[in-house]
GROMACS .gro file of C-alpha atoms in nm:
model
  485
    1MET     CA    1   0.000  -0.003  -0.003
    2ASN     CA    2   0.291   0.236   0.071
    3GLN     CA    3   0.417   0.197  -0.289
    4LEU     CA    4   0.060   0.250  -0.428
    5ASP     CA    5   0.016   0.568  -0.219
    6GLU     CA    6   0.348   0.698  -0.334
    7GLN     CA    7   0.269   0.620  -0.699
    8VAL     CA    8  -0.067   0.806  -0.686
    9ALA     CA    9   0.083   1.090  -0.507
   10ARG     CA   10   0.366   1.133  -0.756
   11ARG     CA   11   0.131   1.116  -1.061
   12LEU     CA   12  -0.121   1.357  -0.925
   13THR     CA   13   0.147   1.598  -0.806
   14ARG     CA   14   0.337   1.596  -1.133
   15PHE     CA   15   0.033   1.649  -1.362
   16TYR     CA   16  -0.143   1.898  -1.143
   17VAL     CA   17   0.161   2.115  -1.087
   18LEU     CA   18   0.223   2.122  -1.458
   19ALA     CA   19  -0.128   2.211  -1.554
   20LEU     CA   20  -0.175   2.470  -1.283
   21THR     CA   21   0.160   2.622  -1.354
   22CYS     CA   22   0.065   2.668  -1.715
   23ILE     CA   23  -0.270   2.823  -1.623
   24ALA     CA   24  -0.114   3.053  -1.370
   25VAL     CA   25   0.153   3.174  -1.610
   26LEU     CA   26  -0.108   3.242  -1.879
   27SER     CA   27  -0.343   3.419  -1.624
   28LEU     CA   28  -0.064   3.633  -1.475
   29SER     CA   29   0.063   3.722  -1.824
   30GLY     CA   30  -0.290   3.842  -1.921
   31LEU     CA   31  -0.322   4.046  -1.614
   32LEU     CA   32   0.014   4.205  -1.647
   33PHE     CA   33  -0.056   4.295  -2.008
   34ILE     CA   34  -0.392   4.437  -1.916
   35ARG     CA   35  -0.256   4.638  -1.625
   36ARG     CA   36   0.029   4.767  -1.826
   37THR     CA   37  -0.186   4.867  -2.122
   38LEU     CA   38  -0.443   5.032  -1.895
   39SER     CA   39  -0.169   5.240  -1.737
   40ASP     CA   40  -0.025   5.324  -2.077
   41HIS     CA   41  -0.375   5.407  -2.213
   42TYR     CA   42  -0.433   5.633  -1.917
   43ASP     CA   43  -0.103   5.811  -1.991
   44ASP     CA   44  -0.195   5.832  -2.355
   45SER     CA   45  -0.535   5.987  -2.266
   46ARG     CA   46  -0.363   6.236  -2.050
   47VAL     CA   47  -0.110   6.319  -2.337
   48VAL     CA   48  -0.392   6.361  -2.583
   49ASN     CA   49  -0.581   6.594  -2.346
   50VAL     CA   50  -0.269   6.799  -2.295
   51ALA     CA   51  -0.199   6.817  -2.670
   52GLY     CA   52  -0.560   6.924  -2.740
   53ARG     CA   53  -0.524   7.190  -2.466
   54GLN     CA   54  -0.233   7.330  -2.649
   55ARG     CA   55  -0.458   7.419  -2.938
   56MET     CA   56  -0.701   7.588  -2.697
   57LEU     CA   57  -0.434   7.787  -2.517
   58SER     CA   58  -0.281   7.909  -2.844
   59GLN     CA   59  -0.625   8.038  -2.941
   60ARG     CA   60  -0.689   8.191  -2.600
   61LEU     CA   61  -0.342   8.358  -2.596
   62THR     CA   62  -0.408   8.506  -2.950
   63LYS     CA   63  -0.745   8.643  -2.831
   64LEU     CA   64  -0.603   8.797  -2.515
   65ALA     CA   65  -0.310   8.947  -2.714
   66LEU     CA   66  -0.560   9.101  -2.962
   67LEU     CA   67  -0.777   9.239  -2.684
   68ARG     CA   68  -0.479   9.382  -2.501
   69ILE     CA   69  -0.345   9.563  -2.817
   70THR     CA   70  -0.678   9.694  -2.926
   71GLY     CA   71  -0.766   9.795  -2.570
   72THR     CA   72  -1.098   9.607  -2.574
   73PRO     CA   73  -1.233   9.506  -2.230
   74SER     CA   74  -1.282   9.134  -2.161
   75ALA     CA   75  -1.433   8.915  -1.891
   76ASP     CA   76  -1.140   8.670  -1.923
   77THR     CA   77  -0.934   8.741  -1.609
   78ALA     CA   78  -0.659   8.481  -1.657
   79SER     CA   79  -0.304   8.590  -1.635
   80PHE     CA   80  -0.160   8.626  -1.983
   81SER     CA   81   0.194   8.544  -1.842
   82ALA     CA   82   0.079   8.238  -1.659
   83LEU     CA   83  -0.105   8.108  -1.974
   84LEU     CA   84   0.197   8.178  -2.184
   85ARG     CA   85   0.428   7.996  -1.938
   86THR     CA   86   0.192   7.689  -1.923
   87TRP     CA   87   0.161   7.670  -2.296
   88GLY     CA   88   0.544   7.681  -2.352
   89GLN     CA   89   0.618   7.438  -2.078
   90SER     CA   90   0.355   7.186  -2.203
   91HIS     CA   91   0.498   7.217  -2.562
   92ILE     CA   92   0.848   7.143  -2.443
   93GLN     CA   93   0.740   6.842  -2.225
   94LEU     CA   94   0.541   6.696  -2.510
   95ARG     CA   95   0.835   6.740  -2.741
   96ASN     CA   96   1.085   6.579  -2.499
   97GLY     CA   97   0.852   6.290  -2.405
   98ASN     CA   98   0.812   6.360  -2.030
   99LEU     CA   99   0.492   6.528  -1.925
  100GLN     CA  100   0.504   6.673  -1.573
  101MET     CA  101   0.138   6.717  -1.435
  102GLU     CA  102   0.013   6.589  -1.091
  103LYS     CA  103   0.264   6.313  -1.162
  104ALA     CA  104   0.506   6.227  -1.432
  105TYR     CA  105   0.359   6.083  -1.753
  106MET     CA  106   0.558   5.916  -2.030
  107VAL     CA  107   0.487   6.043  -2.371
  108ARG     CA  108   0.530   5.755  -2.616
  109LYS     CA  109   0.601   5.904  -2.947
  110SER     CA  110   0.657   5.739  -3.292
  111ARG     CA  111   0.906   5.859  -3.547
  112GLN     CA  112   0.607   6.019  -3.729
  113ILE     CA  113   0.521   6.226  -3.422
  114ASP     CA  114   0.881   6.323  -3.371
  115ARG     CA  115   0.891   6.455  -3.734
  116MET     CA  116   0.571   6.640  -3.678
  117PHE     CA  117   0.706   6.810  -3.360
  118THR     CA  118   1.024   6.901  -3.560
  119ALA     CA  119   0.801   7.064  -3.832
  120ILE     CA  120   0.592   7.253  -3.590
  121GLU     CA  121   0.885   7.381  -3.381
  122PRO     CA  122   0.963   7.696  -3.593
  123VAL     CA  123   0.595   7.805  -3.598
  124PHE     CA  124   0.570   7.738  -3.225
  125GLN     CA  125   0.888   7.952  -3.154
  126SER     CA  126   0.754   8.232  -3.377
  127ILE     CA  127   0.423   8.248  -3.201
  128TYR     CA  128   0.590   8.207  -2.853
  129GLN     CA  129   0.842   8.488  -2.903
  130SER     CA  130   0.581   8.722  -3.057
  131LEU     CA  131   0.347   8.657  -2.758
  132ALA     CA  132   0.644   8.704  -2.514
  133ARG     CA  133   0.709   9.047  -2.688
  134ILE     CA  134   0.345   9.145  -2.647
  135ASP     CA  135   0.355   9.050  -2.280
  136ALA     CA  136   0.694   9.242  -2.231
  137ALA     CA  137   0.639   9.578  -2.053
  138SER     CA  138   0.945   9.733  -2.245
  139ALA     CA  139   0.805   9.668  -2.593
  140THR     CA  140   0.653   9.971  -2.782
  141PRO     CA  141   0.291   9.968  -2.913
  142ASP     CA  142   0.427   9.941  -3.274
  143GLN     CA  143   0.644   9.636  -3.177
  144LYS     CA  144   0.341   9.478  -3.009
  145LYS     CA  145   0.132   9.530  -3.311
  146ALA     CA  146   0.401   9.384  -3.543
  147ALA     CA  147   0.424   9.086  -3.306
  148LEU     CA  148   0.049   9.036  -3.313
  149GLN     CA  149   0.056   9.023  -3.705
  150ILE     CA  150   0.309   8.748  -3.678
  151VAL     CA  151   0.096   8.559  -3.437
  152LEU     CA  152  -0.216   8.597  -3.655
  153ARG     CA  153  -0.033   8.468  -3.965
  154ALA     CA  154   0.135   8.178  -3.786
  155GLU     CA  155  -0.164   8.060  -3.583
  156PRO     CA  156  -0.361   7.878  -3.861
  157SER     CA  157  -0.054   7.670  -3.950
  158PHE     CA  158   0.013   7.592  -3.578
  159LEU     CA  159  -0.352   7.487  -3.525
  160LYS     CA  160  -0.344   7.260  -3.830
  161GLN     CA  161  -0.014   7.100  -3.736
  162MET     CA  162  -0.111   7.069  -3.369
  163ASN     CA  163  -0.447   6.907  -3.473
  164ASP     CA  164  -0.255   6.651  -3.687
  165ILE     CA  165  -0.036   6.569  -3.378
  166VAL     CA  166  -0.339   6.514  -3.164
  167PHE     CA  167  -0.497   6.289  -3.411
  168GLN     CA  168  -0.167   6.100  -3.453
  169PHE     CA  169  -0.147   6.057  -3.068
  170ASP     CA  170  -0.501   5.923  -3.069
  171LYS     CA  171  -0.430   5.688  -3.360
  172GLU     CA  172  -0.124   5.535  -3.210
  173SER     CA  173  -0.307   5.492  -2.874
  174PHE     CA  174  -0.583   5.302  -3.054
  175GLU     CA  175  -0.335   5.085  -3.242
  176ARG     CA  176  -0.182   4.986  -2.898
  177VAL     CA  177  -0.531   4.890  -2.764
  178LYS     CA  178  -0.586   4.675  -3.086
  179SER     CA  179  -0.255   4.511  -3.024
  180LEU     CA  180  -0.355   4.430  -2.666
  181GLU     CA  181  -0.678   4.277  -2.783
  182GLN     CA  182  -0.492   4.045  -3.023
  183ILE     CA  183  -0.256   3.936  -2.732
  184GLU     CA  184  -0.552   3.878  -2.508
  185TRP     CA  185  -0.715   3.661  -2.752
  186ALA     CA  186  -0.396   3.463  -2.797
  187LEU     CA  187  -0.368   3.414  -2.427
  188THR     CA  188  -0.744   3.309  -2.397
  189VAL     CA  189  -0.694   3.045  -2.671
  190ALA     CA  190  -0.379   2.919  -2.501
  191THR     CA  191  -0.570   2.884  -2.167
  192LEU     CA  192  -0.859   2.696  -2.328
  193LEU     CA  193  -0.614   2.461  -2.490
  194THR     CA  194  -0.434   2.410  -2.169
  195LEU     CA  195  -0.769   2.321  -1.991
  196LEU     CA  196  -0.864   2.090  -2.278
  197ILE     CA  197  -0.524   1.911  -2.262
  198GLU     CA  198  -0.551   1.893  -1.882
  199GLY     CA  199  -0.895   1.730  -1.912
  200LEU     CA  200  -0.781   1.471  -2.174
  201LEU     CA  201  -0.432   1.387  -2.037
  202ILE     CA  202  -0.467   1.446  -1.662
  203PHE     CA  203  -0.829   1.419  -1.535
  204ARG     CA  204  -0.934   1.116  -1.732
  205PRO     CA  205  -0.620   0.907  -1.635
  206VAL     CA  206  -0.649   1.023  -1.281
  207VAL     CA  207  -1.015   0.915  -1.257
  208THR     CA  208  -0.929   0.572  -1.403
  209HIS     CA  209  -0.641   0.532  -1.166
  210THR     CA  210  -0.859   0.643  -0.875
  211LYS     CA  211  -1.111   0.384  -0.955
  212ASN     CA  212  -0.840   0.109  -0.951
  213VAL     CA  213  -0.709   0.248  -0.620
  214ILE     CA  214  -1.056   0.242  -0.459
  215ARG     CA  215  -1.106  -0.115  -0.575
  216LYS     CA  216  -0.775  -0.221  -0.415
  217LEU     CA  217  -0.860  -0.022  -0.103
  218THR     CA  218  -1.186  -0.205  -0.076
  219GLU     CA  219  -1.012  -0.535  -0.086
  220SER     CA  220  -0.758  -0.434   0.161
  221ASP     CA  221  -1.043  -0.306   0.388
  222ASN     CA  222  -1.207  -0.642   0.383
  223ALA     CA  223  -0.884  -0.817   0.473
  224LEU     CA  224  -0.817  -0.557   0.748
  225ARG     CA  225  -1.161  -0.615   0.899
  226VAL     CA  226  -1.079  -0.977   0.950
  227VAL     CA  227  -0.744  -0.883   1.109
  228ASN     CA  228  -0.926  -0.634   1.332
  229ASP     CA  229  -1.161  -0.896   1.458
  230SER     CA  230  -0.856  -1.104   1.569
  231LEU     CA  231  -0.702  -0.801   1.715
  232ALA     CA  232  -1.007  -0.726   1.911
  233VAL     CA  233  -0.996  -1.053   2.093
  234ALA     CA  234  -0.629  -0.993   2.177
  235ASN     CA  235  -0.701  -0.642   2.294
  236LYS     CA  236  -0.961  -0.772   2.536
  237ASN     CA  237  -0.703  -1.010   2.682
  238LEU     CA  238  -0.459  -0.722   2.700
  239GLU     CA  239  -0.711  -0.505   2.881
  240ASP     CA  240  -0.758  -0.768   3.145
  241THR     CA  241  -0.383  -0.793   3.184
  242ASN     CA  242  -0.344  -0.416   3.206
  243ARG     CA  243  -0.621  -0.394   3.463
  244GLN     CA  244  -0.440  -0.647   3.684
  245LEU     CA  245  -0.123  -0.441   3.642
  246VAL     CA  246  -0.307  -0.127   3.743
  247ASP     CA  247  -0.441  -0.294   4.058
  248THR     CA  248  -0.089  -0.416   4.137
  249GLN     CA  249   0.051  -0.072   4.076
  250GLN     CA  250  -0.205   0.098   4.295
  251GLU     CA  251  -0.133  -0.154   4.575
  252LEU     CA  252   0.237  -0.071   4.534
  253LEU     CA  253   0.163   0.297   4.557
  254ARG     CA  254  -0.030   0.258   4.866
  255THR     CA  255   0.242   0.048   5.025
  256THR     CA  256   0.501   0.311   4.920
  257GLU     CA  257   0.296   0.597   5.056
  258GLU     CA  258   0.233   0.414   5.385
  259LYS     CA  259   0.614   0.342   5.415
  260TYR     CA  260   0.682   0.715   5.340
  261ARG     CA  261   0.436   0.826   5.605
  262LEU     CA  262   0.589   0.587   5.853
  263GLN     CA  263   0.936   0.712   5.774
  264ILE     CA  264   0.819   1.075   5.811
  265ALA     CA  265   0.665   0.986   6.149
  266GLU     CA  266   0.989   0.804   6.262
  267ASP     CA  267   1.194   1.109   6.152
  268THR     CA  268   0.964   1.342   6.343
  269VAL     CA  269   0.982   1.129   6.655
  270ARG     CA  270   1.358   1.106   6.629
  271SER     CA  271   1.397   1.475   6.572
  272ALA     CA  272   1.159   1.552   6.861
  273GLY     CA  273   1.360   1.320   7.082
  274LEU     CA  274   1.688   1.470   6.980
  275LEU     CA  275   1.577   1.823   7.044
  276GLU     CA  276   1.420   1.729   7.376
  277GLY     CA  277   1.749   1.553   7.468
  278GLN     CA  278   1.937   1.877   7.364
  279GLU     CA  279   1.710   2.105   7.576
  280GLU     CA  280   1.741   1.869   7.870
  281GLU     CA  281   2.112   1.858   7.835
  282ARG     CA  282   2.138   2.237   7.811
  283ARG     CA  283   1.909   2.268   8.110
  284ARG     CA  284   2.123   2.033   8.319
  285PHE     CA  285   2.444   2.205   8.195
  286ALA     CA  286   2.292   2.551   8.277
  287ARG     CA  287   2.197   2.431   8.628
  288GLU     CA  288   2.536   2.293   8.694
  289LEU     CA  289   2.702   2.615   8.569
  290HIS     CA  290   2.475   2.832   8.786
  291ASP     CA  291   2.466   2.608   9.099
  292GLY     CA  292   2.821   2.466   9.084
  293ILE     CA  293   3.069   2.694   8.902
  294GLY     CA  294   2.856   2.999   8.959
  295GLN     CA  295   2.843   2.951   9.333
  296MET     CA  296   3.218   2.868   9.349
  297LEU     CA  297   3.307   3.189   9.154
  298THR     CA  298   3.081   3.397   9.372
  299GLY     CA  299   3.256   3.252   9.683
  300LEU     CA  300   3.585   3.336   9.522
  301LYS     CA  301   3.468   3.685   9.460
  302LEU     CA  302   3.368   3.736   9.828
  303HIS     CA  303   3.708   3.600   9.957
  304ALA     CA  304   3.881   3.833   9.716
  305GLU     CA  305   3.680   4.140   9.842
  306LYS     CA  306   3.783   4.056  10.198
  307LEU     CA  307   4.149   4.087  10.093
  308LYS     CA  308   4.082   4.446   9.985
  309VAL     CA  309   4.115   4.574  10.346
  310ILE     CA  310   4.474   4.410  10.371
  311PRO     CA  311   4.746   4.668  10.302
  312PHE     CA  312   4.990   4.581  10.020
  313ALA     CA  313   5.359   4.649  10.033
  314GLU     CA  314   5.380   4.800   9.689
  315PRO     CA  315   5.120   4.992   9.468
  316LYS     CA  316   5.163   4.752   9.183
  317HIS     CA  317   5.055   4.463   9.400
  318ARG     CA  318   4.728   4.659   9.479
  319GLN     CA  319   4.682   4.718   9.097
  320ARG     CA  320   4.725   4.350   9.013
  321PHE     CA  321   4.480   4.267   9.295
  322GLU     CA  322   4.230   4.501   9.143
  323GLU     CA  323   4.276   4.339   8.803
  324LEU     CA  324   4.225   3.995   8.949
  325CYS     CA  325   3.893   4.109   9.114
  326GLU     CA  326   3.779   4.255   8.777
  327LEU     CA  327   3.880   3.925   8.597
  328ILE     CA  328   3.681   3.726   8.857
  329TYR     CA  329   3.378   3.946   8.802
  330ASP     CA  330   3.395   3.912   8.418
  331VAL     CA  331   3.423   3.528   8.463
  332ILE     CA  332   3.105   3.541   8.676
  333GLN     CA  333   2.925   3.750   8.426
  334THR     CA  334   3.028   3.529   8.137
  335THR     CA  335   2.916   3.224   8.333
  336ARG     CA  336   2.579   3.376   8.393
  337GLN     CA  337   2.553   3.463   8.032
  338THR     CA  338   2.643   3.126   7.915
  339SER     CA  339   2.397   2.979   8.160
  340HIS     CA  340   2.124   3.208   8.042
  341ASN     CA  341   2.192   3.126   7.681
  342LEU     CA  342   2.168   2.755   7.752
  343MET     CA  343   1.844   2.791   7.939
  344PRO     CA  344   1.715   3.127   8.044
  345SER     CA  345   1.535   3.117   8.385
  346VAL     CA  346   1.321   3.412   8.267
  347LEU     CA  347   1.150   3.179   8.021
  348GLY     CA  348   1.008   2.963   8.283
  349ASP     CA  349   0.930   3.246   8.529
  350PHE     CA  350   0.782   3.521   8.307
  351GLY     CA  351   0.715   3.370   7.960
  352LEU     CA  352   0.829   3.416   7.612
  353GLY     CA  353   0.760   3.788   7.568
  354ALA     CA  354   0.981   3.891   7.866
  355THR     CA  355   1.253   3.646   7.752
  356LEU     CA  356   1.262   3.786   7.397
  357GLN     CA  357   1.292   4.136   7.528
  358LEU     CA  358   1.580   4.032   7.754
  359LEU     CA  359   1.744   3.855   7.469
  360ALA     CA  360   1.723   4.171   7.250
  361GLU     CA  361   1.871   4.392   7.527
  362GLN     CA  362   2.158   4.151   7.599
  363THR     CA  363   2.235   4.109   7.227
  364ALA     CA  364   2.240   4.486   7.175
  365ARG     CA  365   2.475   4.534   7.464
  366SER     CA  366   2.714   4.254   7.365
  367SER     CA  367   2.717   4.322   6.984
  368GLY     CA  368   2.678   4.692   6.969
  369ILE     CA  369   2.401   4.637   6.709
  370GLU     CA  370   2.056   4.805   6.737
  371VAL     CA  371   1.812   4.536   6.839
  372ILE     CA  372   1.443   4.634   6.876
  373PHE     CA  373   1.175   4.415   7.039
  374GLU     CA  374   0.814   4.468   6.954
  375GLY     CA  375   0.546   4.240   7.099
  376ASP     CA  376   0.309   4.114   7.367
  377ARG     CA  377   0.441   4.102   7.730
  378ASP     CA  378   0.124   3.970   7.900
  379GLU     CA  379   0.115   3.679   8.126
  380LYS     CA  380  -0.063   3.444   7.880
  381ARG     CA  381   0.164   3.143   7.854
  382LEU     CA  382   0.215   2.883   7.587
  383PRO     CA  383   0.326   2.516   7.638
  384PRO     CA  384   0.681   2.494   7.760
  385ALA     CA  385   0.791   2.296   7.454
  386VAL     CA  386   0.647   2.569   7.227
  387GLU     CA  387   0.808   2.853   7.416
  388ILE     CA  388   1.150   2.692   7.414
  389GLY     CA  389   1.116   2.618   7.042
  390LEU     CA  390   1.025   2.965   6.956
  391TYR     CA  391   1.304   3.108   7.183
  392ARG     CA  392   1.560   2.887   7.003
  393ILE     CA  393   1.438   2.994   6.665
  394ALA     CA  394   1.462   3.367   6.766
  395GLN     CA  395   1.813   3.293   6.914
  396GLU     CA  396   1.935   3.117   6.593
  397ALA     CA  397   1.791   3.401   6.372
  398LEU     CA  398   1.979   3.664   6.585
  399ASN     CA  399   2.299   3.472   6.559
  400ASN     CA  400   2.278   3.437   6.187
  401ALA     CA  401   2.204   3.810   6.142
  402ILE     CA  402   2.500   3.913   6.357
  403LYS     CA  403   2.756   3.663   6.241
  404HIS     CA  404   2.675   3.622   5.867
  405ALA     CA  405   2.458   3.907   5.753
  406ASP     CA  406   2.661   4.201   5.888
  407ALA     CA  407   2.329   4.359   6.009
  408GLN     CA  408   2.325   4.703   6.175
  409LYS     CA  409   1.960   4.689   6.276
  410ILE     CA  410   1.758   4.384   6.387
  411ARG     CA  411   1.387   4.379   6.476
  412ILE     CA  412   1.208   4.108   6.687
  413SER     CA  413   0.838   4.102   6.657
  414TRP     CA  414   0.614   3.873   6.870
  415GLN     CA  415   0.233   3.858   6.897
  416ARG     CA  416   0.016   3.606   7.082
  417GLU     CA  417  -0.324   3.691   6.942
  418PRO     CA  418  -0.515   3.660   6.714
  419GLN     CA  419  -0.236   3.426   6.581
  420ILE     CA  420   0.100   3.315   6.706
  421VAL     CA  421   0.356   3.497   6.498
  422LEU     CA  422   0.732   3.539   6.559
  423MET     CA  423   0.932   3.743   6.318
  424VAL     CA  424   1.308   3.843   6.306
  425GLU     CA  425   1.399   4.092   6.042
  426ASP     CA  426   1.737   4.252   5.967
  427ASN     CA  427   1.889   4.487   5.720
  428GLY     CA  428   2.195   4.281   5.634
  429ARG     CA  429   2.337   4.180   5.307
  430GLY     CA  430   2.089   3.894   5.257
  431PHE     CA  431   2.129   3.589   5.032
  432SER     CA  432   1.955   3.395   4.752
  433VAL     CA  433   1.694   3.172   4.914
  434LYS     CA  434   1.691   2.932   4.608
  435SER     CA  435   2.059   2.851   4.642
  436SER     CA  436   2.277   2.770   4.935
  437PRO     CA  437   2.407   3.097   5.094
  438LYS     CA  438   2.792   3.139   5.088
  439TYR     CA  439   2.980   3.371   5.320
  440GLU     CA  440   3.328   3.510   5.307
  441LYS     CA  441   3.434   3.335   5.619
  442GLY     CA  442   3.325   3.000   5.501
  443ILE     CA  443   3.053   2.966   5.769
  444GLN     CA  444   2.716   2.852   5.633
  445PRO     CA  445   2.408   2.864   5.854
  446ILE     CA  446   2.254   2.553   5.680
  447ASN     CA  447   2.234   2.344   5.998
  448GLY     CA  448   2.076   2.640   6.189
  449LEU     CA  449   1.810   2.681   5.912
  450GLU     CA  450   1.740   2.311   5.916
  451ASN     CA  451   1.704   2.319   6.296
  452MET     CA  452   1.459   2.598   6.264
  453ARG     CA  453   1.252   2.414   6.006
  454THR     CA  454   1.250   2.105   6.228
  455ARG     CA  455   1.135   2.290   6.530
  456VAL     CA  456   0.857   2.458   6.336
  457ARG     CA  457   0.750   2.128   6.186
  458LEU     CA  458   0.734   1.971   6.528
  459MET     CA  459   0.510   2.255   6.640
  460ASN     CA  460   0.284   2.210   6.328
  461GLY     CA  461   0.368   2.564   6.213
  462ALA     CA  462   0.489   2.731   5.903
  463LEU     CA  463   0.834   2.886   5.855
  464THR     CA  464   0.891   3.151   5.584
  465ILE     CA  465   1.240   3.295   5.505
  466THR     CA  466   1.244   3.581   5.258
  467SER     CA  467   1.569   3.746   5.153
  468LYS     CA  468   1.721   3.947   4.878
  469LEU     CA  469   2.080   4.043   4.812
  470LYS     CA  470   2.166   4.373   4.993
  471LYS     CA  471   1.810   4.399   5.100
  472GLY     CA  472   1.815   4.196   5.430
  473THR     CA  473   1.650   3.883   5.554
  474LYS     CA  474   1.313   3.822   5.728
  475VAL     CA  475   1.236   3.494   5.921
  476SER     CA  476   0.864   3.444   6.010
  477VAL     CA  477   0.709   3.170   6.219
  478HIS     CA  478   0.332   3.125   6.213
  479LEU     CA  479   0.172   2.861   6.459
  480PRO     CA  480  -0.188   2.760   6.490
  481ASP     CA  481  -0.379   2.888   6.783
  482MET     CA  482  -0.355   2.679   7.098
  483LYS     CA  483  -0.487   2.686   7.450
  484ASN     CA  484  -0.289   2.809   7.736
  485SER     CA  485  -0.106   2.536   7.933
   0.00000   0.00000   0.00000
């Protein structure tokens, strides 16, 4: 069947392209001839009109010259000079074959017309110069009368020759139209012959060949119907097999989804246990720092203060002792700060709002950066795990803004109602959220961000991090409303 299709396509394409090409060429040729002849005929009509106008202008100029010399008044108000200039320019353009009107018209002239213009040229020049002398202000009345006599003698000859030129223009234009008619008849006959040849040599063979093709297609269709019946049985068996495969695939998907949910639940439990263990270890370590090392340092400070009353042999010993007391005080403050960072006691006593405010104040004092806290400071409390999680997120966001973003201003916002929202915003250099942030010192807060995401996920909340280069970073946490513990 493929060879049959290709054979039919090649034959139809070859014959039709040949026939249509012949018809298109003949049709376009006729259109081009008609368009060109109409354009030429329009130009010829314009030329004939201008040539006929030359006769009228010569007569009008002769009348105006006669009226001017005799002093007879006339209702004709046309300018004698303008008419003379138009008459002269039109004659020159007709003679040179380029007529300039509203557009350029080509004056097609035969040798006969050229000879006629050559014969009329002396008469035209005699009349034109005489009319110019009549129009000249410097000419005397006798000169003007003599010029008028020349015009009157030459005018009949000019009118006769100009009349012959007009009729010759019209005759040649008519001959060109007759020539177009002959060409059009020839093209029409050629087109009809082409259609006849196309009907005899193309359409009849194509119809015969098409009948044979249809017969073969009918036979092939019958054979194909038998094959389709066999394929229908095979397709039904295949559908049953596919249905079984789909059921198996759906069961596999359900098993995979269940395994994935179990894995997520296991990861959540593991993360919750890990974070809870970390917080418990921080709480224990903070208690040991406060109750153990803190108390020992406080005792050391009290003993050192008792030694202040003892006189020293030299002033430099007194100075070193003062420096030792200051060092002990700094160690105590550092220990308290470390204990507070591990587990602030304010969080358990006064709640998250007061703890965040204290965190902002301590961070501002230690870093020299402007840290502003805006939020609720009421006594409404959240579950301890939620307060610790939100505090760690704020603490991590502050550390990232100070260490990595080179921020100069940080704002902490906290609200309890109508929705639990914690936001930490800085004016640092920011980073591209789509790609991993890179910093000059090689420190990347990826683990910190992942810890924040894990804490928010365990609280069933939503974490949003928006950042643009050189535009700062904003970390927002939204939690569902929950009852007070």
